XYZ file of N, CA, C and O in Angstrom:
724
model
N 88.551 -34.814 29.809
C 87.451 -33.938 30.172
C 86.252 -34.796 30.544
O 85.767 -35.575 29.742
N 85.818 -34.649 31.761
C 84.671 -35.398 32.248
C 83.408 -34.988 31.487
O 83.249 -33.839 31.100
N 82.526 -35.946 31.275
C 81.279 -35.677 30.580
C 80.396 -34.785 31.453
O 80.137 -35.099 32.610
N 79.971 -33.684 30.877
C 79.138 -32.719 31.589
C 77.687 -32.866 31.166
O 77.400 -33.291 30.050
N 76.794 -32.476 32.046
C 75.384 -32.408 31.679
C 75.227 -31.291 30.649
O 75.782 -30.209 30.811
N 74.476 -31.568 29.587
C 74.183 -30.568 28.566
C 72.681 -30.310 28.572
O 71.901 -31.148 29.046
N 72.295 -29.181 28.014
C 70.883 -28.816 28.017
C 70.532 -28.132 26.705
O 71.332 -27.361 26.167
N 69.355 -28.432 26.191
C 68.828 -27.737 25.015
C 67.497 -27.110 25.421
O 67.095 -27.186 26.586
N 66.795 -26.552 24.483
C 65.506 -25.931 24.793
C 64.527 -26.939 25.393
O 63.769 -26.601 26.301
N 64.566 -28.191 24.909
C 63.574 -29.176 25.352
C 64.155 -30.428 25.986
O 63.414 -31.302 26.406
N 65.478 -30.541 26.043
C 66.112 -31.774 26.512
C 67.181 -31.523 27.563
O 67.859 -30.496 27.549
N 67.338 -32.520 28.413
C 68.535 -32.648 29.238
C 69.342 -33.795 28.651
O 68.799 -34.860 28.363
N 70.627 -33.571 28.450
C 71.543 -34.621 28.056
C 72.335 -34.957 29.307
O 73.212 -34.195 29.725
N 71.981 -36.075 29.906
C 72.584 -36.496 31.168
C 73.712 -37.484 30.903
O 73.523 -38.451 30.152
N 74.882 -37.275 31.503
C 75.960 -38.249 31.325
C 75.484 -39.654 31.709
O 74.761 -39.834 32.698
N 75.867 -40.610 30.910
C 75.484 -42.007 31.127
C 75.950 -42.493 32.502
O 77.057 -42.187 32.932
N 75.077 -43.273 33.166
C 75.423 -43.929 34.428
C 74.988 -45.388 34.346
O 74.174 -45.754 33.484
N 75.470 -46.191 35.252
C 75.057 -47.587 35.295
C 73.567 -47.703 35.621
O 72.896 -48.626 35.159
N 73.038 -46.752 36.366
C 71.613 -46.758 36.717
C 70.717 -46.554 35.499
O 69.514 -46.792 35.567
N 71.286 -46.117 34.368
C 70.508 -45.929 33.146
C 70.208 -47.251 32.429
O 69.331 -47.297 31.565
N 70.930 -48.305 32.777
C 70.798 -49.573 32.052
C 69.361 -50.080 31.967
O 68.911 -50.434 30.863
N 68.590 -50.141 33.057
C 67.210 -50.652 32.929
C 66.340 -49.799 32.007
O 65.510 -50.339 31.261
N 66.525 -48.494 32.022
C 65.729 -47.618 31.153
C 66.116 -47.808 29.687
O 65.263 -47.801 28.809
N 67.407 -47.972 29.433
C 67.864 -48.230 28.065
C 67.357 -49.592 27.612
O 66.855 -49.739 26.493
N 67.463 -50.596 28.473
C 67.003 -51.941 28.123
C 65.508 -51.929 27.784
O 65.060 -52.658 26.903
N 64.752 -51.094 28.458
C 63.301 -51.046 28.236
C 62.928 -50.395 26.907
O 61.911 -50.759 26.304
N 63.732 -49.451 26.414
C 63.315 -48.734 25.205
C 64.165 -49.013 23.967
O 63.700 -48.792 22.850
N 65.376 -49.510 24.129
C 66.287 -49.637 22.983
C 66.034 -50.825 22.053
O 66.054 -50.651 20.832
N 65.817 -52.031 22.550
C 65.805 -53.181 21.625
C 64.572 -53.226 20.724
O 63.639 -54.005 20.935
N 64.579 -52.367 19.716
C 63.500 -52.285 18.738
C 64.124 -52.206 17.352
O 65.081 -51.458 17.133
N 63.569 -52.939 16.433
C 64.098 -52.969 15.076
C 64.194 -51.562 14.478
O 65.158 -51.224 13.791
N 63.200 -50.720 14.731
C 63.198 -49.361 14.193
C 64.428 -48.578 14.628
O 64.855 -47.656 13.947
N 64.991 -48.919 15.781
C 66.176 -48.231 16.297
C 67.454 -48.881 15.779
O 68.368 -48.198 15.338
N 67.537 -50.196 15.805
C 68.811 -50.869 15.518
C 69.071 -51.132 14.043
O 70.212 -51.389 13.671
N 68.075 -51.046 13.188
C 68.274 -51.462 11.794
C 69.408 -50.722 11.089
O 70.087 -51.291 10.244
N 69.647 -49.448 11.432
C 70.719 -48.689 10.795
C 71.989 -48.621 11.641
O 72.910 -47.870 11.320
N 72.049 -49.396 12.718
C 73.259 -49.452 13.530
C 74.172 -50.552 13.003
O 73.729 -51.499 12.356
N 75.455 -50.429 13.297
C 76.403 -51.441 12.844
C 76.199 -52.740 13.617
O 75.599 -52.754 14.698
N 76.744 -53.780 13.082
C 76.603 -55.096 13.704
C 77.441 -55.249 14.969
O 77.406 -56.304 15.601
N 78.159 -54.204 15.352
C 78.829 -54.223 16.657
C 77.786 -54.306 17.769
O 78.065 -54.811 18.846
N 76.614 -53.755 17.499
C 75.499 -53.823 18.454
C 74.843 -55.193 18.277
O 74.421 -55.532 17.171
N 74.756 -55.994 19.331
C 74.167 -57.325 19.167
C 72.673 -57.260 18.845
O 71.949 -56.412 19.364
N 72.251 -58.152 17.959
C 70.834 -58.273 17.622
C 70.541 -59.718 17.292
O 71.263 -60.294 16.498
N 69.531 -60.330 17.876
C 68.627 -59.734 18.860
C 69.382 -59.269 20.091
O 70.393 -59.834 20.476
N 68.855 -58.205 20.693
C 69.513 -57.576 21.827
C 69.338 -58.456 23.055
O 68.217 -58.816 23.414
N 70.434 -58.831 23.716
C 70.320 -59.726 24.881
C 69.661 -59.049 26.078
O 69.640 -57.819 26.181
N 69.154 -59.858 26.986
C 68.471 -59.346 28.181
C 69.378 -58.465 29.040
O 68.896 -57.597 29.744
N 70.682 -58.692 28.972
C 71.630 -57.876 29.740
C 72.403 -56.916 28.830
O 73.446 -56.397 29.206
N 71.878 -56.674 27.641
C 72.579 -55.848 26.662
C 72.875 -54.438 27.144
O 73.983 -53.939 26.979
N 71.898 -53.793 27.749
C 72.105 -52.424 28.205
C 73.093 -52.368 29.362
O 73.910 -51.446 29.447
N 73.037 -53.354 30.247
C 73.994 -53.402 31.351
C 75.422 -53.545 30.806
O 76.329 -52.819 31.219
N 75.606 -54.462 29.859
C 76.930 -54.646 29.241
C 77.377 -53.373 28.528
O 78.539 -52.962 28.635
N 76.445 -52.756 27.795
C 76.756 -51.510 27.088
C 77.193 -50.424 28.074
O 78.203 -49.744 27.869
N 76.427 -50.248 29.139
C 76.745 -49.198 30.115
C 78.102 -49.443 30.768
O 78.902 -48.510 30.915
N 78.384 -50.680 31.145
C 79.669 -50.971 31.788
C 80.847 -50.686 30.848
O 81.834 -50.053 31.245
N 80.745 -51.126 29.607
C 81.819 -50.866 28.641
C 81.935 -49.371 28.340
O 83.045 -48.823 28.251
N 80.803 -48.716 28.218
C 80.801 -47.286 27.910
C 81.363 -46.459 29.059
O 82.101 -45.492 28.835
N 81.020 -46.830 30.279
C 81.543 -46.096 31.435
C 83.058 -46.239 31.542
O 83.754 -45.288 31.917
N 83.577 -47.404 31.169
C 85.032 -47.591 31.159
C 85.670 -46.674 30.113
O 86.706 -46.052 30.357
N 85.044 -46.567 28.939
C 85.561 -45.676 27.891
C 85.438 -44.216 28.312
O 86.321 -43.405 28.017
N 84.367 -43.880 29.009
C 84.208 -42.509 29.506
C 85.272 -42.190 30.552
O 85.806 -41.084 30.575
N 85.590 -43.156 31.372
C 86.637 -42.971 32.396
C 87.994 -42.717 31.736
O 88.798 -41.911 32.217
N 88.247 -43.388 30.607
C 89.502 -43.201 29.863
C 89.489 -41.928 29.022
O 90.481 -41.592 28.381
N 88.333 -41.267 28.989
C 88.140 -40.054 28.203
C 88.361 -40.289 26.707
O 88.966 -39.475 26.004
N 87.810 -41.423 26.240
C 87.774 -41.688 24.805
C 86.343 -41.605 24.275
O 86.138 -41.520 23.066
N 85.371 -41.649 25.170
C 83.952 -41.545 24.817
C 83.261 -40.584 25.773
O 83.628 -40.504 26.950
N 82.248 -39.904 25.247
C 81.379 -39.035 26.028
C 79.962 -39.411 25.613
O 79.608 -39.282 24.442
N 79.168 -39.882 26.565
C 77.855 -40.451 26.232
C 76.796 -39.847 27.146
O 76.987 -39.744 28.353
N 75.674 -39.495 26.529
C 74.555 -38.911 27.257
C 73.257 -39.654 26.944
O 73.019 -40.039 25.804
N 72.415 -39.782 27.953
C 71.033 -40.179 27.700
C 70.260 -38.908 27.399
O 70.577 -37.832 27.928
N 69.267 -39.024 26.547
C 68.427 -37.889 26.192
C 67.139 -37.983 26.994
O 66.466 -39.022 26.986
N 66.805 -36.900 27.670
C 65.633 -36.874 28.554
C 64.831 -35.601 28.303
O 65.391 -34.509 28.349
N 63.542 -35.746 28.063
C 62.728 -34.538 27.861
C 62.606 -33.747 29.158
O 62.481 -34.321 30.239
N 62.646 -32.437 29.047
C 62.491 -31.595 30.231
C 61.118 -31.800 30.862
O 60.960 -31.600 32.059
N 60.150 -32.220 30.057
C 58.803 -32.452 30.578
C 58.720 -33.692 31.466
O 57.767 -33.842 32.225
N 59.712 -34.589 31.364
C 59.742 -35.803 32.191
C 61.193 -36.253 32.315
O 61.635 -37.159 31.598
N 61.914 -35.639 33.222
C 63.352 -35.849 33.355
C 63.741 -37.304 33.621
O 64.843 -37.728 33.312
N 62.854 -38.100 34.173
C 63.198 -39.492 34.483
C 63.101 -40.408 33.261
O 63.568 -41.536 33.295
N 62.540 -39.936 32.171
C 62.335 -40.755 30.976
C 63.541 -40.668 30.030
O 63.970 -39.585 29.659
N 64.057 -41.822 29.630
C 65.127 -41.884 28.629
C 64.478 -42.125 27.270
O 63.742 -43.094 27.087
N 64.755 -41.211 26.322
C 64.165 -41.345 24.984
C 65.216 -41.595 23.914
O 64.881 -41.794 22.749
N 66.471 -41.593 24.294
C 67.524 -41.817 23.319
C 68.891 -41.665 23.941
O 69.022 -41.542 25.160
N 69.876 -41.669 23.068
C 71.258 -41.618 23.522
C 72.098 -40.985 22.426
O 71.798 -41.140 21.239
N 73.147 -40.270 22.827
C 74.111 -39.732 21.868
C 75.512 -39.993 22.405
O 75.750 -39.891 23.606
N 76.395 -40.366 21.494
C 77.766 -40.727 21.855
C 78.746 -39.943 21.009
O 78.593 -39.834 19.788
N 79.774 -39.407 21.655
C 80.927 -38.845 20.977
C 82.108 -39.736 21.311
O 82.204 -40.245 22.430
N 82.997 -39.941 20.349
C 84.124 -40.842 20.576
C 85.345 -40.416 19.769
O 85.220 -39.877 18.674
N 86.503 -40.709 20.331
C 87.763 -40.466 19.634
C 88.101 -41.642 18.719
O 89.249 -42.044 18.620
N 87.119 -42.164 18.063
C 87.272 -43.301 17.160
C 87.432 -42.770 15.734
O 86.589 -41.987 15.276
N 88.472 -43.153 15.028
C 88.674 -42.615 13.677
C 87.440 -42.825 12.797
O 86.875 -43.917 12.722
N 87.013 -41.745 12.147
C 85.883 -41.758 11.215
C 84.566 -42.209 11.832
O 83.649 -42.620 11.116
N 84.458 -42.138 13.156
C 83.208 -42.507 13.835
C 83.111 -41.729 15.153
O 83.143 -42.295 16.221
N 82.987 -40.409 15.033
C 83.022 -39.562 16.215
C 81.665 -39.334 16.874
O 81.614 -38.925 18.033
N 80.582 -39.561 16.147
C 79.272 -39.313 16.732
C 78.283 -40.371 16.266
O 78.233 -40.725 15.097
N 77.486 -40.861 17.211
C 76.409 -41.786 16.908
C 75.249 -41.501 17.845
O 75.436 -40.938 18.928
N 74.053 -41.872 17.420
C 72.884 -41.576 18.248
C 71.720 -42.471 17.871
O 71.705 -43.071 16.799
N 70.761 -42.529 18.780
C 69.479 -43.175 18.493
C 68.396 -42.484 19.313
O 68.677 -41.874 20.343
N 67.174 -42.579 18.811
C 66.024 -41.969 19.453
C 64.845 -42.909 19.275
O 64.647 -43.450 18.174
N 64.071 -43.099 20.336
C 62.919 -43.992 20.213
C 61.954 -43.418 19.173
O 61.825 -42.193 19.039
N 61.291 -44.289 18.410
C 60.447 -43.825 17.295
C 59.368 -42.815 17.680
O 59.065 -41.908 16.908
N 58.791 -42.936 18.867
C 57.711 -42.027 19.254
C 58.173 -40.571 19.352
O 57.353 -39.654 19.321
N 59.458 -40.360 19.503
C 60.002 -39.015 19.670
C 60.694 -38.508 18.402
O 61.189 -37.378 18.371
N 60.736 -39.324 17.362
C 61.402 -38.940 16.120
C 60.552 -37.941 15.326
O 59.347 -37.850 15.497
N 61.218 -37.201 14.451
C 60.535 -36.279 13.557
C 60.060 -34.993 14.212
O 59.255 -34.260 13.625
N 60.548 -34.696 15.415
C 60.115 -33.502 16.128
C 61.275 -32.556 16.461
O 61.107 -31.613 17.216
N 62.455 -32.857 15.926
C 63.607 -31.988 16.125
C 64.435 -32.256 17.366
O 65.419 -31.558 17.617
N 64.075 -33.267 18.156
C 64.823 -33.548 19.381
C 66.262 -33.969 19.099
O 67.189 -33.523 19.777
N 66.446 -34.830 18.096
C 67.805 -35.282 17.822
C 68.656 -34.160 17.238
O 69.843 -34.075 17.514
N 68.051 -33.267 16.484
C 68.807 -32.106 15.996
C 69.307 -31.274 17.166
O 70.457 -30.825 17.175
N 68.449 -31.061 18.167
C 68.861 -30.316 19.362
C 70.024 -31.015 20.070
O 71.003 -30.379 20.459
N 69.888 -32.328 20.238
C 70.928 -33.093 20.927
C 72.239 -33.063 20.147
O 73.315 -32.894 20.734
N 72.150 -33.212 18.832
C 73.361 -33.171 18.005
C 74.041 -31.815 18.079
O 75.270 -31.734 18.153
N 73.260 -30.747 18.059
C 73.850 -29.410 18.164
C 74.609 -29.256 19.482
O 75.739 -28.763 19.497
N 73.992 -29.685 20.579
C 74.646 -29.564 21.893
C 75.909 -30.414 21.962
O 76.954 -29.957 22.436
N 75.819 -31.657 21.493
C 76.974 -32.553 21.549
C 78.092 -32.085 20.621
O 79.276 -32.141 20.983
N 77.736 -31.607 19.440
C 78.749 -31.144 18.494
C 79.441 -29.885 19.017
O 80.662 -29.743 18.883
N 78.692 -29.000 19.631
C 79.308 -27.826 20.243
C 80.279 -28.253 21.349
O 81.396 -27.724 21.447
N 79.894 -29.227 22.168
C 80.785 -29.775 23.195
C 82.052 -30.337 22.542
O 83.166 -30.093 23.008
N 81.899 -31.101 21.473
C 83.018 -31.711 20.754
C 84.044 -30.660 20.336
O 85.252 -30.836 20.516
N 83.555 -29.571 19.768
C 84.465 -28.567 19.242
C 84.929 -27.545 20.276
O 86.086 -27.144 20.262
N 84.051 -27.109 21.169
C 84.429 -26.020 22.073
C 85.032 -26.507 23.384
O 85.928 -25.868 23.920
N 84.545 -27.613 23.911
C 85.073 -28.115 25.178
C 86.230 -29.081 24.938
O 87.288 -28.970 25.551
N 86.027 -30.015 24.014
C 87.084 -31.001 23.736
C 88.136 -30.476 22.763
O 89.213 -31.058 22.651
N 87.821 -29.415 22.036
C 88.796 -28.790 21.137
C 89.177 -29.640 19.936
O 90.281 -29.497 19.406
N 88.272 -30.486 19.483
C 88.566 -31.338 18.333
C 88.542 -30.528 17.039
O 87.839 -29.522 16.935
N 89.296 -30.971 16.042
C 89.405 -30.222 14.785
C 88.388 -30.644 13.733
O 88.092 -29.872 12.822
N 87.868 -31.874 13.849
C 86.922 -32.376 12.857
C 85.987 -33.385 13.524
O 86.383 -34.070 14.480
N 84.756 -33.444 13.040
C 83.800 -34.451 13.493
C 83.361 -35.236 12.269
O 82.958 -34.645 11.264
N 83.473 -36.561 12.368
C 83.062 -37.440 11.266
C 82.067 -38.470 11.779
O 82.212 -38.971 12.896
N 81.084 -38.766 10.933
C 80.038 -39.710 11.318
C 79.616 -40.547 10.117
O 79.185 -40.000 9.103
N 79.733 -41.882 10.232
C 79.264 -42.749 9.160
C 77.757 -42.970 9.274
O 77.193 -42.934 10.367
N 77.114 -43.200 8.136
C 75.667 -43.428 8.122
C 75.296 -44.381 6.990
O 75.861 -44.295 5.902
N 74.326 -45.236 7.252
C 73.741 -46.016 6.167
C 73.049 -45.032 5.228
O 72.340 -44.128 5.678
N 73.268 -45.177 3.945
C 72.688 -44.245 2.981
C 71.162 -44.270 3.028
O 70.512 -43.288 2.706
N 70.599 -45.378 3.457
C 69.140 -45.500 3.569
C 68.582 -44.795 4.796
O 67.359 -44.652 4.925
N 69.440 -44.345 5.696
C 68.990 -43.680 6.919
C 68.771 -42.193 6.618
O 69.555 -41.331 6.998
N 67.660 -41.917 5.951
C 67.385 -40.567 5.470
C 67.240 -39.548 6.604
O 67.670 -38.413 6.481
N 66.645 -39.953 7.710
C 66.461 -39.024 8.831
C 67.810 -38.578 9.394
O 68.016 -37.397 9.682
N 68.742 -39.510 9.533
C 70.067 -39.171 10.045
C 70.821 -38.287 9.055
O 71.501 -37.333 9.448
N 70.699 -38.604 7.766
C 71.349 -37.770 6.759
C 70.800 -36.345 6.779
O 71.546 -35.382 6.628
N 69.504 -36.227 7.000
C 68.874 -34.904 7.049
C 69.460 -34.067 8.195
O 69.707 -32.874 8.032
N 69.690 -34.710 9.341
C 70.308 -34.006 10.466
C 71.704 -33.527 10.078
O 72.081 -32.391 10.347
N 72.476 -34.392 9.427
C 73.834 -34.006 9.017
C 73.806 -32.848 8.023
O 74.591 -31.899 8.139
N 72.916 -32.921 7.055
C 72.796 -31.834 6.082
C 72.424 -30.527 6.777
O 73.005 -29.477 6.498
N 71.453 -30.603 7.671
C 70.962 -29.418 8.385
C 72.061 -28.762 9.220
O 72.072 -27.540 9.379
N 72.987 -29.577 9.729
C 74.050 -29.036 10.579
C 75.327 -28.696 9.806
O 76.362 -28.429 10.418
N 75.248 -28.691 8.477
C 76.379 -28.238 7.677
C 77.419 -29.293 7.361
O 78.484 -28.970 6.832
N 77.134 -30.549 7.676
C 78.093 -31.608 7.346
C 78.026 -31.914 5.858
O 77.047 -31.602 5.185
N 79.075 -32.538 5.360
C 79.128 -32.930 3.947
C 79.675 -34.344 3.831
O 80.418 -34.803 4.712
N 79.314 -35.008 2.758
C 79.804 -36.367 2.500
C 81.235 -36.273 1.985
O 81.516 -35.530 1.038
N 82.127 -37.049 2.615
C 83.523 -37.057 2.163
C 83.952 -38.421 1.631
O 85.014 -38.547 1.045
N 83.112 -39.438 1.850
C 83.464 -40.776 1.360
C 82.200 -41.623 1.275
O 81.226 -41.373 1.991
N 82.234 -42.601 0.394
C 81.139 -43.549 0.254
C 81.710 -44.946 0.149
O 82.834 -45.135 -0.304
N 80.944 -45.907 0.598
C 81.371 -47.296 0.535
C 80.220 -48.201 0.920
O 79.059 -47.823 0.811
N 80.570 -49.377 1.405
C 79.576 -50.331 1.877
C 79.788 -50.497 3.378
O 80.908 -50.689 3.840
N 78.703 -50.411 4.119
C 78.766 -50.576 5.569
C 78.008 -51.816 5.997
O 77.080 -52.259 5.317
N 78.415 -52.377 7.129
C 77.776 -53.576 7.666
C 76.797 -53.168 8.754
O 77.183 -52.925 9.897
N 75.538 -53.082 8.375
C 74.470 -52.685 9.282
C 73.539 -53.871 9.507
O 73.595 -54.870 8.789
N 72.652 -53.727 10.465
C 71.703 -54.812 10.715
C 70.754 -55.030 9.544
O 70.274 -56.139 9.350
N 70.513 -54.000 8.741
C 69.657 -54.181 7.573
C 70.399 -54.887 6.438
O 69.796 -55.282 5.452
N 71.712 -55.032 6.589
C 72.525 -55.720 5.591
C 73.756 -54.912 5.222
O 74.031 -53.860 5.803
N 74.506 -55.429 4.270
C 75.663 -54.718 3.735
C 75.127 -53.748 2.685
O 74.749 -54.161 1.577
N 75.060 -52.478 3.061
C 74.421 -51.481 2.204
C 75.329 -50.274 2.021
O 76.321 -50.095 2.739
N 74.961 -49.435 1.056
C 75.711 -48.204 0.800
C 75.801 -47.380 2.083
O 74.831 -47.259 2.829
N 76.989 -46.842 2.301
C 77.261 -46.065 3.509
C 77.996 -44.792 3.108
O 78.750 -44.783 2.136
N 77.739 -43.724 3.847
C 78.396 -42.458 3.591
C 79.126 -42.006 4.856
O 78.699 -42.308 5.968
N 80.214 -41.287 4.666
C 80.952 -40.711 5.781
C 80.796 -39.198 5.693
O 81.131 -38.589 4.679
N 80.259 -38.617 6.758
C 79.973 -37.188 6.815
C 81.010 -36.477 7.676
O 81.535 -37.066 8.619
N 81.256 -35.197 7.364
C 82.283 -34.448 8.084
C 81.892 -32.979 8.218
O 81.238 -32.412 7.343
N 82.314 -32.396 9.340
C 82.307 -30.947 9.518
C 83.550 -30.605 10.337
O 83.946 -31.365 11.220
N 84.166 -29.475 10.021
C 85.369 -29.061 10.743
C 85.011 -28.106 11.888
O 83.923 -27.520 11.917
N 85.962 -27.963 12.768
C 85.853 -27.031 13.895
C 85.499 -25.625 13.411
O 84.550 -25.011 13.895
N 86.252 -25.112 12.451
C 86.040 -23.748 11.973
C 84.682 -23.594 11.297
O 84.014 -22.570 11.467
N 84.276 -24.595 10.522
C 82.959 -24.544 9.878
C 81.839 -24.500 10.916
O 80.889 -23.719 10.793
N 81.949 -25.348 11.946
C 80.910 -25.395 12.980
C 80.812 -24.068 13.725
O 79.723 -23.533 13.934
N 81.972 -23.542 14.134
C 81.968 -22.288 14.877
C 81.408 -21.141 14.040
O 80.618 -20.334 14.540
N 81.788 -21.085 12.760
C 81.313 -20.005 11.884
C 79.804 -20.074 11.670
O 79.114 -19.067 11.771
N 79.289 -21.252 11.416
C 77.855 -21.340 11.117
C 76.992 -21.187 12.363
O 75.811 -20.881 12.254
N 77.576 -21.368 13.540
C 76.818 -21.230 14.781
C 77.169 -19.952 15.546
O 76.768 -19.787 16.697
N 77.950 -19.069 14.907
C 78.330 -17.786 15.505
C 78.938 -17.953 16.895
O 78.597 -17.235 17.841
N 79.842 -18.923 17.007
C 80.506 -19.191 18.291
C 81.909 -18.583 18.247
O 82.619 -18.717 17.304
């Protein structure tokens, strides 16, 4: 299933393109964004990091193992303020980041709702799982708000260090029931 443009009340979720690389490179390499990401993401972020990310991601999107969107406010469609990824990766189906200036205003909750609905209704997946650093309170709050629950705990390798990590889950039926779909 090809990645489709999604829309929320305040955001456009545009499928990732190679042309997004300069905008991602300009806003992504910030400690506030990467500290809770896994060490798979290089840090310090290289000058060509976004280009490499986009090329690898587009290949995964072509194989239909990943679905990735840039987050853009409707008030300024050309501005990239974050990214959300869905993937057929065991125990790591959703990941996201948002630039700090846009955090705490509900934008990521909107994006997660749209992407999760796509995951369950368009892709027909039975479960969505997302790992999180336990210290990432904002991300945990989004998971709690959307009806996810912790199903496992352990230690994760994040840029902030080897810290407590939780694995969150919601099923297809739970998502559809709570969202009246």
